[in-house]
Coordinates of N, CA and C and ligand atoms in Angstrom, one line a residue:
M238 N 0.7 -1.2 -0.2 CA 0.0 0.0 -0.2 C 1.1 1.1 0.0
I239 N 0.6 2.3 -1.1 CA 1.4 3.5 -0.8 C 0.6 4.6 -0.5
T240 N 1.1 5.4 0.5 CA 0.3 6.5 1.0 C 1.3 7.8 0.3
L241 N 0.6 8.7 0.0 CA 1.3 9.9 -0.3 C 0.6 11.0 0.8
Y242 N 1.5 11.7 1.2 CA 1.0 12.7 2.2 C 1.2 13.9 1.3
D243 N -0.2 14.9 0.8 CA -0.1 15.9 -0.1 C -0.5 17.3 0.5
L244 N 0.3 18.3 0.2 CA -0.2 19.5 1.0 C -1.7 20.0 0.7
A245 N -2.7 20.2 1.7 CA -4.0 20.4 1.5 C -4.4 22.1 1.6
F246 N -5.0 22.8 0.9 CA -5.3 24.1 1.3 C -6.9 24.0 1.5
D247 N -7.4 25.0 1.9 CA -8.9 25.0 1.9 C -9.6 24.3 0.7
N248 N -10.8 23.9 1.1 CA -11.8 23.2 0.2 C -11.0 22.1 -0.6
E249 N -10.3 21.6 -0.3 CA -9.4 20.4 -1.0 C -8.6 20.7 -1.9
L250 N -8.2 22.0 -2.1 CA -7.4 22.3 -3.3 C -6.0 21.9 -2.7
R251 N -5.4 21.0 -3.8 CA -4.0 20.7 -3.6 C -2.8 21.2 -4.4
P252 N -2.3 22.5 -4.0 CA -1.6 23.2 -5.1 C 0.1 22.8 -5.3
S253 N 0.5 21.9 -4.1 CA 2.1 21.7 -4.1 C 2.6 21.3 -5.6
P254 N 3.7 22.1 -5.9 CA 4.1 21.7 -7.4 C 4.9 20.3 -7.0
Y255 N 5.6 20.3 -5.7 CA 6.4 19.0 -5.7 C 5.5 18.0 -5.5
C256 N 4.2 18.1 -4.8 CA 3.3 17.0 -4.5 C 2.9 16.5 -6.0
W257 N 2.5 17.6 -7.1 CA 2.1 17.0 -8.2 C 3.1 16.3 -8.9
R258 N 4.6 16.7 -8.7 CA 5.4 15.8 -9.4 C 5.3 14.3 -9.0
A259 N 5.1 14.0 -7.8 CA 5.1 12.8 -7.0 C 3.8 12.1 -7.6
K260 N 2.7 12.9 -7.8 CA 1.3 12.2 -8.1 C 1.5 11.9 -9.6
L261 N 2.2 12.9 -10.4 CA 2.4 12.3 -11.8 C 3.3 11.1 -12.1
A262 N 4.2 11.1 -11.2 CA 5.2 10.0 -11.2 C 4.4 8.7 -11.0
L263 N 3.5 8.7 -9.9 CA 2.8 7.7 -9.7 C 1.9 7.1 -10.9
K264 N 1.2 8.2 -11.4 CA 0.5 8.0 -12.6 C 1.1 7.2 -13.7
H265 N 2.4 7.9 -13.9 CA 3.1 7.1 -15.1 C 3.7 5.8 -14.8
K266 N 3.7 5.5 -13.5 CA 3.7 4.2 -13.1 C 2.6 3.2 -13.2
G267 N 1.5 3.8 -13.1 CA 0.2 3.2 -13.3 C -0.2 2.7 -11.7
L268 N 0.5 3.2 -11.1 CA 0.4 3.2 -9.3 C -0.8 3.7 -8.8
A269 N -1.8 2.7 -8.0 CA -2.8 3.5 -6.9 C -2.2 3.9 -5.7
W270 N -2.8 4.9 -5.1 CA -2.0 5.2 -3.8 C -3.3 5.8 -3.0
R271 N -3.1 5.8 -1.6 CA -3.8 6.2 -0.6 C -3.4 7.8 -0.3
D272 N -4.3 8.8 -0.4 CA -4.2 10.1 -0.3 C -4.1 10.6 0.9
E273 N -3.0 11.4 1.6 CA -3.3 11.9 2.9 C -3.2 13.2 2.8
P274 N -4.4 14.2 3.1 CA -4.1 15.5 3.1 C -3.4 16.2 4.0
V275 N -2.4 17.0 4.1 CA -1.9 17.3 5.1 C -1.8 19.3 5.2
G276 N -2.2 19.8 6.2 CA -2.5 21.2 6.2 C -1.0 21.8 6.6
F277 N -1.0 23.1 6.7 CA 0.4 23.9 7.2 C 0.5 23.4 8.4
N278 N -0.4 23.3 9.5 CA -0.5 23.0 11.0 C -0.7 21.6 11.1
E279 N -0.5 20.8 10.4 CA -0.4 19.0 10.6 C 0.8 18.2 10.4
K280 N 1.6 19.1 10.7 CA 3.3 18.4 10.2 C 3.3 17.1 11.2
D281 N 2.7 17.0 12.3 CA 2.3 15.8 13.2 C 2.5 14.7 12.2
K282 N 1.5 14.8 11.1 CA 1.2 13.8 10.4 C 2.4 13.2 9.6
I283 N 3.5 13.9 9.5 CA 4.7 13.4 8.7 C 5.9 13.4 9.2
A284 N 5.7 13.4 11.0 CA 6.8 13.7 11.8 C 7.5 12.4 11.6
F285 N 6.8 11.1 11.5 CA 7.4 9.9 11.4 C 8.5 9.8 10.3
A286 N 8.5 10.8 9.3 CA 9.3 10.7 8.1 C 10.5 11.6 8.6
Q287 N 10.4 12.5 9.9 CA 11.5 13.5 10.1 C 11.2 14.5 9.1
S288 N 10.0 14.6 8.7 CA 10.2 15.8 7.5 C 9.4 16.9 8.1
Q289 N 9.6 18.0 7.6 CA 8.5 19.2 7.9 C 8.0 19.7 6.5
I290 N 8.0 18.9 5.6 CA 7.5 19.3 4.1 C 7.0 18.3 3.7
V291 N 6.0 18.4 2.6 CA 5.7 17.3 1.7 C 5.8 17.6 0.4
P292 N 6.2 16.4 -0.7 CA 5.3 15.4 -0.5 C 6.2 14.2 0.5
V293 N 5.7 13.4 1.3 CA 6.4 12.4 1.9 C 5.5 11.0 1.3
L294 N 6.2 10.2 1.0 CA 5.7 8.8 0.5 C 6.0 7.9 1.5
H295 N 5.1 7.1 1.5 CA 5.1 5.7 2.5 C 4.7 4.4 1.9
D296 N 5.5 3.9 1.1 CA 5.5 2.7 0.3 C 6.2 1.4 1.0
G297 N 5.0 0.5 1.7 CA 5.6 -0.6 2.6 C 6.1 -0.3 3.8
T298 N 7.8 -0.5 3.7 CA 8.3 -0.2 4.7 C 9.4 0.9 4.3
A299 N 9.3 1.4 3.2 CA 10.0 2.6 2.7 C 9.4 3.9 3.1
V300 N 10.0 4.9 3.7 CA 9.4 6.1 3.9 C 10.5 7.0 3.1
V301 N 9.8 7.9 2.2 CA 10.9 8.8 1.3 C 10.1 10.3 1.2
K302 N 11.1 10.9 1.5 CA 10.8 12.2 1.6 C 11.7 13.0 0.4
D303 N 11.1 14.3 0.0 CA 11.7 15.1 -1.1 C 11.2 14.4 -2.5
S304 N 10.7 15.5 -3.5 CA 10.0 14.6 -4.7 C 11.1 13.8 -5.6
W305 N 12.3 14.4 -5.6 CA 13.2 13.7 -6.3 C 13.3 12.3 -5.9
A306 N 13.8 12.2 -4.7 CA 14.0 11.2 -3.8 C 12.8 9.8 -4.4
I307 N 11.6 10.8 -4.2 CA 10.2 10.0 -4.3 C 10.7 9.0 -6.0
A308 N 10.6 10.4 -6.8 CA 11.2 9.6 -8.3 C 11.7 8.6 -8.3
L309 N 13.1 8.6 -7.8 CA 14.2 7.8 -7.6 C 13.8 6.3 -7.1
H310 N 13.2 6.8 -6.1 CA 12.7 5.3 -5.4 C 11.7 4.5 -6.2
L311 N 10.7 5.2 -6.7 CA 9.5 4.7 -7.7 C 10.2 3.9 -8.9
D312 N 11.2 4.5 -9.5 CA 12.0 3.8 -10.6 C 12.6 2.3 -10.0
K313 N 13.1 2.5 -8.8 CA 14.0 1.5 -8.4 C 12.9 0.5 -8.1
A314 N 11.9 1.0 -7.3 CA 10.8 -0.2 -6.8 C 10.1 -0.7 -8.0
Y315 N 9.8 -0.1 -9.0 CA 8.9 -0.2 -10.0 C 9.5 0.0 -11.5
P316 N 10.5 -1.1 -11.8 CA 11.1 -0.7 -12.9 C 10.3 -0.4 -14.1
D317 N 9.3 -1.3 -14.2 CA 8.3 -0.7 -15.6 C 8.5 0.8 -15.9
K318 N 8.1 1.1 -17.2 CA 7.8 2.3 -17.5 C 8.9 3.5 -16.8
P319 N 10.1 3.4 -17.2 CA 11.1 4.3 -16.3 C 10.7 5.7 -16.3
L320 N 10.9 6.3 -15.4 CA 10.7 7.8 -15.5 C 12.1 8.7 -15.9
F321 N 13.1 7.7 -16.0 CA 14.4 8.4 -16.7 C 14.8 7.3 -17.7
P322 N 14.2 7.3 -18.7 CA 14.3 6.3 -19.7 C 15.8 5.9 -19.9
N323 N 16.6 6.8 -19.9 CA 18.2 6.3 -19.7 C 18.8 7.7 -19.1
D324 N 20.2 7.0 -18.9 CA 21.0 8.4 -17.9 C 21.1 9.6 -18.4
P325 N 21.4 10.0 -19.8 CA 21.5 11.4 -20.4 C 20.1 12.3 -19.8
V326 N 19.0 11.4 -20.2 CA 17.8 11.8 -19.7 C 17.6 12.2 -18.5
K327 N 18.0 11.5 -17.5 CA 18.0 11.6 -16.0 C 18.8 12.8 -15.8
A328 N 20.0 13.0 -16.3 CA 20.8 14.2 -16.2 C 20.1 15.5 -16.3
H329 N 19.4 15.5 -17.7 CA 18.5 16.6 -18.2 C 17.4 16.8 -17.4
A330 N 16.7 15.6 -17.0 CA 15.6 15.9 -15.7 C 16.3 16.5 -14.5
R331 N 17.2 16.3 -14.0 CA 17.9 16.9 -12.8 C 18.2 18.4 -13.1
F332 N 18.5 18.7 -14.3 CA 18.9 20.3 -14.5 C 17.4 20.7 -14.4
V333 N 16.2 20.3 -15.1 CA 15.0 20.6 -15.1 C 14.3 20.8 -13.6
N334 N 14.8 20.0 -13.0 CA 14.5 20.2 -11.6 C 14.7 21.3 -10.8
G335 N 16.3 21.5 -10.8 CA 16.9 22.6 -10.2 C 16.4 23.9 -10.9
W336 N 16.3 23.9 -12.2 CA 15.6 25.2 -12.9 C 14.4 25.5 -12.4
S337 N 13.5 24.5 -12.3 CA 12.2 24.9 -12.0 C 12.2 25.3 -10.3
D338 N 12.9 24.8 -9.5 CA 12.9 25.0 -8.2 C 13.0 26.3 -7.7
T339 N 14.2 26.9 -8.7 CA 14.9 28.1 -8.5 C 14.0 29.2 -9.4
A340 N 14.5 29.2 -10.6 CA 13.9 30.4 -11.8 C 12.7 30.4 -11.7
V341 N 12.2 29.1 -12.2 CA 10.3 29.2 -12.5 C 9.6 29.2 -11.4
H342 N 10.0 28.7 -10.1 CA 9.2 29.1 -8.9 C 9.3 30.5 -8.5
G343 N 10.7 31.0 -8.5 CA 11.2 32.3 -8.1 C 10.2 33.3 -8.6
L344 N 9.7 32.9 -9.9 CA 8.9 34.0 -10.8 C 7.5 34.0 -10.4
I345 N 7.4 32.6 -10.2 CA 5.6 32.5 -10.1 C 5.1 32.8 -8.5
F346 N 6.0 32.4 -7.4 CA 5.9 32.6 -6.1 C 5.2 34.2 -5.8
P347 N 6.1 35.1 -6.1 CA 5.4 36.6 -5.9 C 4.0 36.9 -6.8
M348 N 3.9 36.6 -7.9 CA 2.4 36.6 -8.6 C 1.4 35.6 -7.8
V349 N 1.6 34.9 -6.9 CA 0.6 34.3 -6.6 C 0.5 34.1 -5.0
V350 N 1.5 34.7 -4.4 CA 1.3 34.8 -2.7 C 0.0 35.3 -2.2
G351 N -0.8 36.1 -2.7 CA -1.9 36.8 -2.0 C -3.0 35.8 -2.5
D352 N -3.0 35.1 -3.3 CA -4.2 34.0 -3.9 C -3.6 33.0 -2.6
M353 N -2.7 32.7 -2.5 CA -2.2 31.5 -1.7 C -2.7 31.7 -0.1
L354 N -2.6 32.7 0.2 CA -3.3 33.3 1.8 C -4.6 33.4 1.7
D355 N -5.3 33.5 0.6 CA -6.7 33.3 0.7 C -7.2 32.0 0.5
T356 N -6.3 31.0 0.0 CA -7.1 29.8 -0.3 C -6.4 28.8 0.7
V357 N -5.4 28.9 1.6 CA -5.3 28.1 2.4 C -6.4 28.0 3.5
R358 N -6.1 26.6 4.1 CA -7.4 26.6 5.5 C -7.3 27.9 6.2
P359 N -8.4 28.0 6.8 CA -8.5 29.1 7.9 C -7.3 29.1 8.9
Q360 N -7.4 27.8 9.2 CA -6.6 27.7 10.4 C -4.8 27.6 10.1
D361 N -4.5 27.7 8.8 CA -3.1 27.9 8.4 C -2.7 29.4 7.9
R362 N -3.9 30.1 8.1 CA -3.6 31.5 7.6 C -2.3 32.4 8.3
D363 N -2.6 32.2 9.6 CA -1.6 32.9 10.5 C 0.2 32.2 10.0
Y364 N 0.2 31.0 9.9 CA 1.4 30.3 9.2 C 1.9 30.9 8.4
I365 N 0.9 31.0 7.0 CA 1.3 31.7 5.9 C 1.8 33.2 6.2
I366 N 1.2 33.9 6.9 CA 1.6 35.4 7.0 C 2.7 35.4 7.9
E367 N 2.9 34.4 8.7 CA 4.4 34.6 9.4 C 5.4 34.1 8.5
S368 N 5.2 32.8 8.0 CA 6.4 32.4 7.2 C 6.6 33.0 5.6
R369 N 5.6 33.5 5.3 CA 5.7 33.9 3.6 C 6.0 35.7 3.9
S370 N 5.6 36.3 4.8 CA 5.9 37.4 4.8 C 7.3 37.7 5.3
K371 N 8.3 37.0 5.8 CA 9.6 36.8 5.6 C 9.9 37.2 4.2
R372 N 9.8 36.1 3.6 CA 10.4 36.0 2.2 C 10.0 37.3 1.3
I373 N 8.6 37.8 1.8 CA 8.4 38.9 0.5 C 8.5 40.3 1.5
G374 N 8.9 40.3 2.6 CA 9.1 41.7 3.2 C 7.7 42.5 3.6
T375 N 6.5 42.0 3.6 CA 5.6 42.9 4.0 C 4.4 41.7 4.3
T376 N 3.6 42.3 5.1 CA 2.4 41.1 5.4 C 1.2 41.9 4.5
D377 N 1.3 42.8 3.6 CA 0.3 42.9 2.5 C 0.5 42.4 1.5
F378 N 0.0 41.0 1.3 CA 0.2 40.2 0.4 C -0.4 40.7 -0.8
A379 N -1.6 41.1 -0.9 CA -2.8 41.4 -1.8 C -1.7 42.5 -2.8
A380 N -1.5 43.6 -2.2 CA -0.7 44.6 -2.8 C 0.8 44.2 -3.2
F381 N 1.2 43.2 -2.4 CA 2.5 42.8 -3.2 C 2.3 41.8 -4.3
Q382 N 1.1 41.2 -4.5 CA 0.9 40.0 -5.5 C 0.7 41.1 -6.9
K383 N 0.0 42.0 -6.5 CA -0.6 42.9 -7.5 C 0.7 43.7 -8.3
K384 N 1.6 44.3 -7.5 CA 2.8 44.7 -8.0 C 3.5 43.7 -9.0
A385 N 3.6 42.6 -8.4 CA 4.5 41.5 -8.8 C 3.9 41.1 -10.1
R386 N 2.9 41.5 -10.5 CA 2.2 40.7 -11.7 C 2.2 41.9 -12.6
E387 N 2.7 43.3 -12.5 CA 2.7 44.3 -13.3 C 3.7 43.7 -14.3
T388 N 4.9 43.1 -13.7 CA 6.2 42.9 -14.6 C 6.7 41.3 -14.8
G389 N 5.9 40.7 -13.8 CA 6.1 39.1 -13.6 C 5.9 38.6 -14.8
V390 N 4.7 38.6 -15.4 CA 4.6 37.7 -16.4 C 5.5 37.7 -17.5
T391 N 6.0 38.9 -17.8 CA 6.7 39.1 -19.0 C 8.4 38.4 -18.6
A392 N 8.6 38.5 -17.2 CA 9.9 37.8 -16.8 C 9.8 36.5 -16.7
F393 N 8.4 36.0 -16.3 CA 8.3 34.6 -16.4 C 8.4 33.8 -17.9
R394 N 7.7 34.6 -18.6 CA 7.6 34.0 -20.0 C 8.9 33.9 -20.5
Q395 N 9.9 34.8 -20.3 CA 11.4 35.0 -20.6 C 12.1 33.7 -19.9
V396 N 11.8 33.2 -18.8 CA 12.5 32.2 -17.9 C 12.1 31.1 -18.5
L397 N 11.3 31.0 -19.4 CA 10.8 29.6 -19.9 C 11.4 29.3 -21.5
E398 N 12.2 30.3 -21.9 CA 13.1 30.6 -22.9 C 13.9 28.7 -23.1
P399 N 14.5 28.4 -22.2 CA 15.2 27.0 -22.2 C 14.3 26.1 -22.6
A400 N 12.9 26.0 -22.0 CA 11.9 24.8 -22.5 C 11.5 25.4 -23.8
R401 N 11.4 26.5 -24.2 CA 10.8 26.7 -25.5 C 11.6 26.1 -26.3
R402 N 13.0 26.5 -26.2 CA 13.8 25.7 -27.0 C 13.7 24.3 -27.5
V403 N 13.9 23.7 -26.4 CA 13.6 22.0 -26.5 C 12.4 21.8 -27.4
L404 N 11.3 22.6 -27.2 CA 10.1 22.1 -27.4 C 9.8 22.5 -28.8
N405 N 10.7 23.4 -29.2 CA 10.6 23.8 -30.7 C 11.3 22.6 -31.4
Q406 N 11.9 21.5 -30.8 CA 12.7 20.6 -31.4 C 12.1 19.5 -31.4
Q407 N 11.3 19.1 -30.3 CA 10.7 17.9 -29.9 C 9.4 18.0 -29.1
P408 N 8.3 17.1 -29.1 CA 7.0 17.5 -28.6 C 7.2 17.6 -27.2
F409 N 8.0 17.0 -26.3 CA 8.1 17.1 -24.9 C 9.5 17.2 -24.3
L410 N 9.7 17.8 -23.3 CA 10.9 17.8 -22.6 C 11.7 16.6 -22.6
S411 N 11.1 15.4 -22.5 CA 12.0 14.2 -22.4 C 12.0 13.7 -23.6
G412 N 11.6 14.1 -24.8 CA 11.5 13.5 -26.0 C 10.3 13.3 -26.7
D413 N 10.3 12.2 -27.5 CA 8.8 11.7 -28.1 C 7.8 11.6 -27.4
A414 N 8.0 11.3 -25.9 CA 6.7 11.1 -24.8 C 6.6 11.7 -23.7
P415 N 6.0 12.0 -22.9 CA 6.3 12.5 -21.6 C 7.1 11.7 -20.5
A416 N 7.7 12.3 -19.7 CA 8.5 11.6 -18.6 C 8.7 12.8 -17.4
Y417 N 9.6 12.4 -16.6 CA 9.7 13.0 -15.5 C 10.2 14.3 -15.5
A418 N 11.2 15.0 -16.8 CA 11.3 16.1 -16.7 C 10.1 17.3 -17.0
D419 N 9.0 16.4 -17.8 CA 7.8 17.0 -18.3 C 7.0 17.2 -16.8
Y420 N 6.9 16.1 -16.2 CA 6.0 16.3 -15.0 C 6.7 17.5 -14.0
I421 N 7.8 17.7 -14.1 CA 8.5 18.6 -13.2 C 8.0 20.3 -13.5
L422 N 7.9 20.5 -14.6 CA 7.6 21.6 -15.0 C 6.2 21.4 -15.0
F423 N 5.3 20.7 -15.6 CA 3.7 21.0 -15.6 C 3.3 20.8 -14.2
G424 N 4.1 20.3 -13.2 CA 3.6 20.5 -11.5 C 3.9 21.8 -11.3
S425 N 5.1 22.5 -12.0 CA 4.8 23.9 -11.6 C 3.7 24.7 -12.1
F426 N 3.1 24.6 -13.2 CA 1.9 25.2 -13.7 C 0.8 24.9 -13.1
L427 N 0.7 23.5 -12.5 CA -0.4 23.1 -11.7 C -0.5 23.7 -10.4
W428 N 0.6 24.3 -9.8 CA 0.5 24.7 -8.7 C -0.5 26.1 -8.7
P429 N 0.0 27.2 -9.4 CA -0.8 28.2 -9.8 C -2.4 28.0 -10.0
H430 N -2.3 26.9 -10.7 CA -3.8 26.4 -11.6 C -4.6 26.1 -10.5
T431 N -4.4 25.4 -9.4 CA -5.4 25.1 -8.7 C -5.7 26.4 -7.6
F432 N -5.2 27.4 -7.4 CA -5.8 28.3 -6.8 C -5.7 29.6 -7.1
T433 N -5.2 29.9 -8.2 CA -5.1 31.4 -9.0 C -6.1 31.6 -10.0
K434 N -6.8 32.8 -9.9 CA -7.7 33.1 -11.1 C -7.1 34.1 -11.7
K435 N -7.5 34.4 -13.0 CA -6.9 35.8 -13.7 C -5.5 35.5 -13.8
L436 N -4.8 34.8 -14.0 CA -3.3 34.7 -14.3 C -2.9 34.1 -15.7
D437 N -2.8 34.8 -16.9 CA -2.6 34.3 -17.8 C -0.9 34.0 -17.6
L438 N -0.6 32.9 -17.6 CA 1.0 32.8 -17.5 C 1.5 32.6 -19.1
L439 N 0.7 31.8 -19.8 CA 1.3 31.4 -21.1 C 0.6 32.5 -22.2
D440 N 1.0 32.7 -23.4 CA 0.3 33.0 -24.4 C -0.1 31.9 -25.5
K441 N -1.3 32.0 -26.2 CA -1.7 30.9 -26.9 C -0.4 30.6 -28.1
N442 N 0.1 31.6 -28.5 CA 1.1 31.2 -29.7 C 2.3 30.6 -29.1
D443 N 2.2 30.5 -27.7 CA 3.6 29.9 -27.5 C 3.7 28.4 -27.4
V444 N 4.8 27.7 -27.9 CA 4.9 26.6 -28.0 C 4.8 25.7 -26.5
V445 N 5.0 26.5 -25.6 CA 5.0 26.0 -24.3 C 3.6 25.8 -24.2
W446 N 2.7 26.7 -24.5 CA 1.1 26.6 -24.3 C 0.4 25.3 -24.8
G447 N 1.0 24.9 -26.1 CA 0.8 23.7 -27.0 C 1.0 22.5 -26.0
W448 N 2.3 22.4 -25.4 CA 3.1 21.4 -24.7 C 2.0 21.3 -23.4
R449 N 1.6 22.2 -23.0 CA 0.8 22.5 -21.5 C -0.2 21.6 -21.7
E450 N -1.0 22.2 -23.2 CA -2.5 21.2 -23.3 C -2.2 20.0 -23.5
C451 N -0.7 19.3 -24.1 CA -0.8 18.0 -24.1 C -0.7 17.3 -22.7
M452 N -0.1 18.2 -21.9 CA -0.2 17.7 -20.3 C -1.1 17.6 -19.7
F453 N -2.0 18.7 -20.0 CA -3.4 18.4 -19.4 C -4.4 17.2 -19.6
D454 N -3.9 17.0 -20.9 CA -4.9 15.7 -21.5 C -4.2 14.6 -21.1
L455 N -2.9 14.3 -20.6 CA -2.4 13.2 -20.1 C -3.2 12.4 -19.2
F456 N -2.9 11.1 -19.0 CA -3.6 10.0 -18.2 C -5.4 10.5 -18.2
D457 N -6.0 10.2 -19.4 CA -7.5 10.7 -19.3 C -7.6 12.3 -18.7
G458 N -6.7 12.8 -19.0 CA -7.2 14.4 -18.5 C -7.1 14.6 -16.9
F459 N -5.9 13.9 -16.5 CA -6.0 14.2 -14.9 C -5.6 15.3 -14.4
G460 N -4.8 16.2 -15.2 CA -4.4 17.6 -14.8 C -5.8 18.5 -15.1
R461 N -6.6 18.1 -16.2 CA -7.8 18.9 -16.2 C -8.9 18.8 -15.2
K462 N -8.7 17.6 -14.8 CA -9.6 17.2 -13.7 C -9.4 17.6 -12.2
V463 N -8.1 18.5 -12.0 CA -8.1 18.8 -10.9 C -8.9 19.9 -10.1
K464 N -9.0 20.1 -8.9 CA -10.2 20.8 -8.3 C -9.1 22.2 -8.4
T465 N -10.1 23.2 -8.6 CA -9.5 24.4 -8.8 C -10.6 25.5 -8.1
A466 N -9.7 26.6 -7.5 CA -10.6 27.6 -6.6 C -11.6 28.2 -7.3
Ligands
GSH1682 N1 12.7 20.0 -2.2 C1 11.5 19.4 -1.8 C2 10.4 20.8 -1.6 C3 8.9 20.5 -0.9 C4 8.4 21.8 -0.4 O1 9.0 22.8 -0.2 N2 7.0 21.6 -0.2 C5 6.1 22.3 0.3 C6 5.0 22.5 -0.3 S1 5.0 23.1 -1.9 C7 6.0 22.4 1.9 O2 5.8 21.4 2.2 N3 5.9 23.4 2.4 C8 5.5 23.2 4.2 C9 5.5 24.7 4.8 O3 5.7 25.6 3.9 O4 5.1 24.6 6.1 C10 10.8 18.5 -2.6 O5 11.0 18.5 -3.8 O6 9.5 17.4 -2.2

């Protein structure tokens, strides 16, 4: 039995890009899992894994934290349908992982932090104000988000250029078919998608937009069916 501890916002929203990576990896493997929602103030649920953050995967006797470690675990435990079809692809995926965590998320976060505060569970609001205000230097999340969006979308589209160049040459970041590198970046899009309204991150003429549509269609529209605010 596999259990995935997944970050929960209010109304059952599940925005965490890292948890999306884990869920997409499980889908890729065709594995079923038991879902365990974790609010920001429910860290006791993942204390057994010595973790303060999610995703955490509990698979039989294996306890795995960190989405990259989860992907490696799944590939080892379930070798069918590899997430890293060969080693050069794994190196490429590792780059996409670091690039998404830093450059991509660094530009998305300021543009969604106000909506994040509005959609977390009511009991988690104080935690988010306390922890995220330290990152943005203010407690006026709405004003900060508004200002960030003035220039943020253009900057975000620019930061996608490396992915755009790859997607101009091949349908997926992983090659002819989607694999883990695609799940990493798609997870980054699902993050704001779940709780943010009126934020057009992509232009319809962008090759990344077409790729994202294909990713939404994957696994019988798994991404299209996610609950949104
Ligand atoms: N490097 C970790 C990052 C995980 C992470 O930052 N998770 C966030 C949710 S998106 C979290 O659990 N935050 C809890 C908190 O801020 O208290 C991974 O890839 O799994």
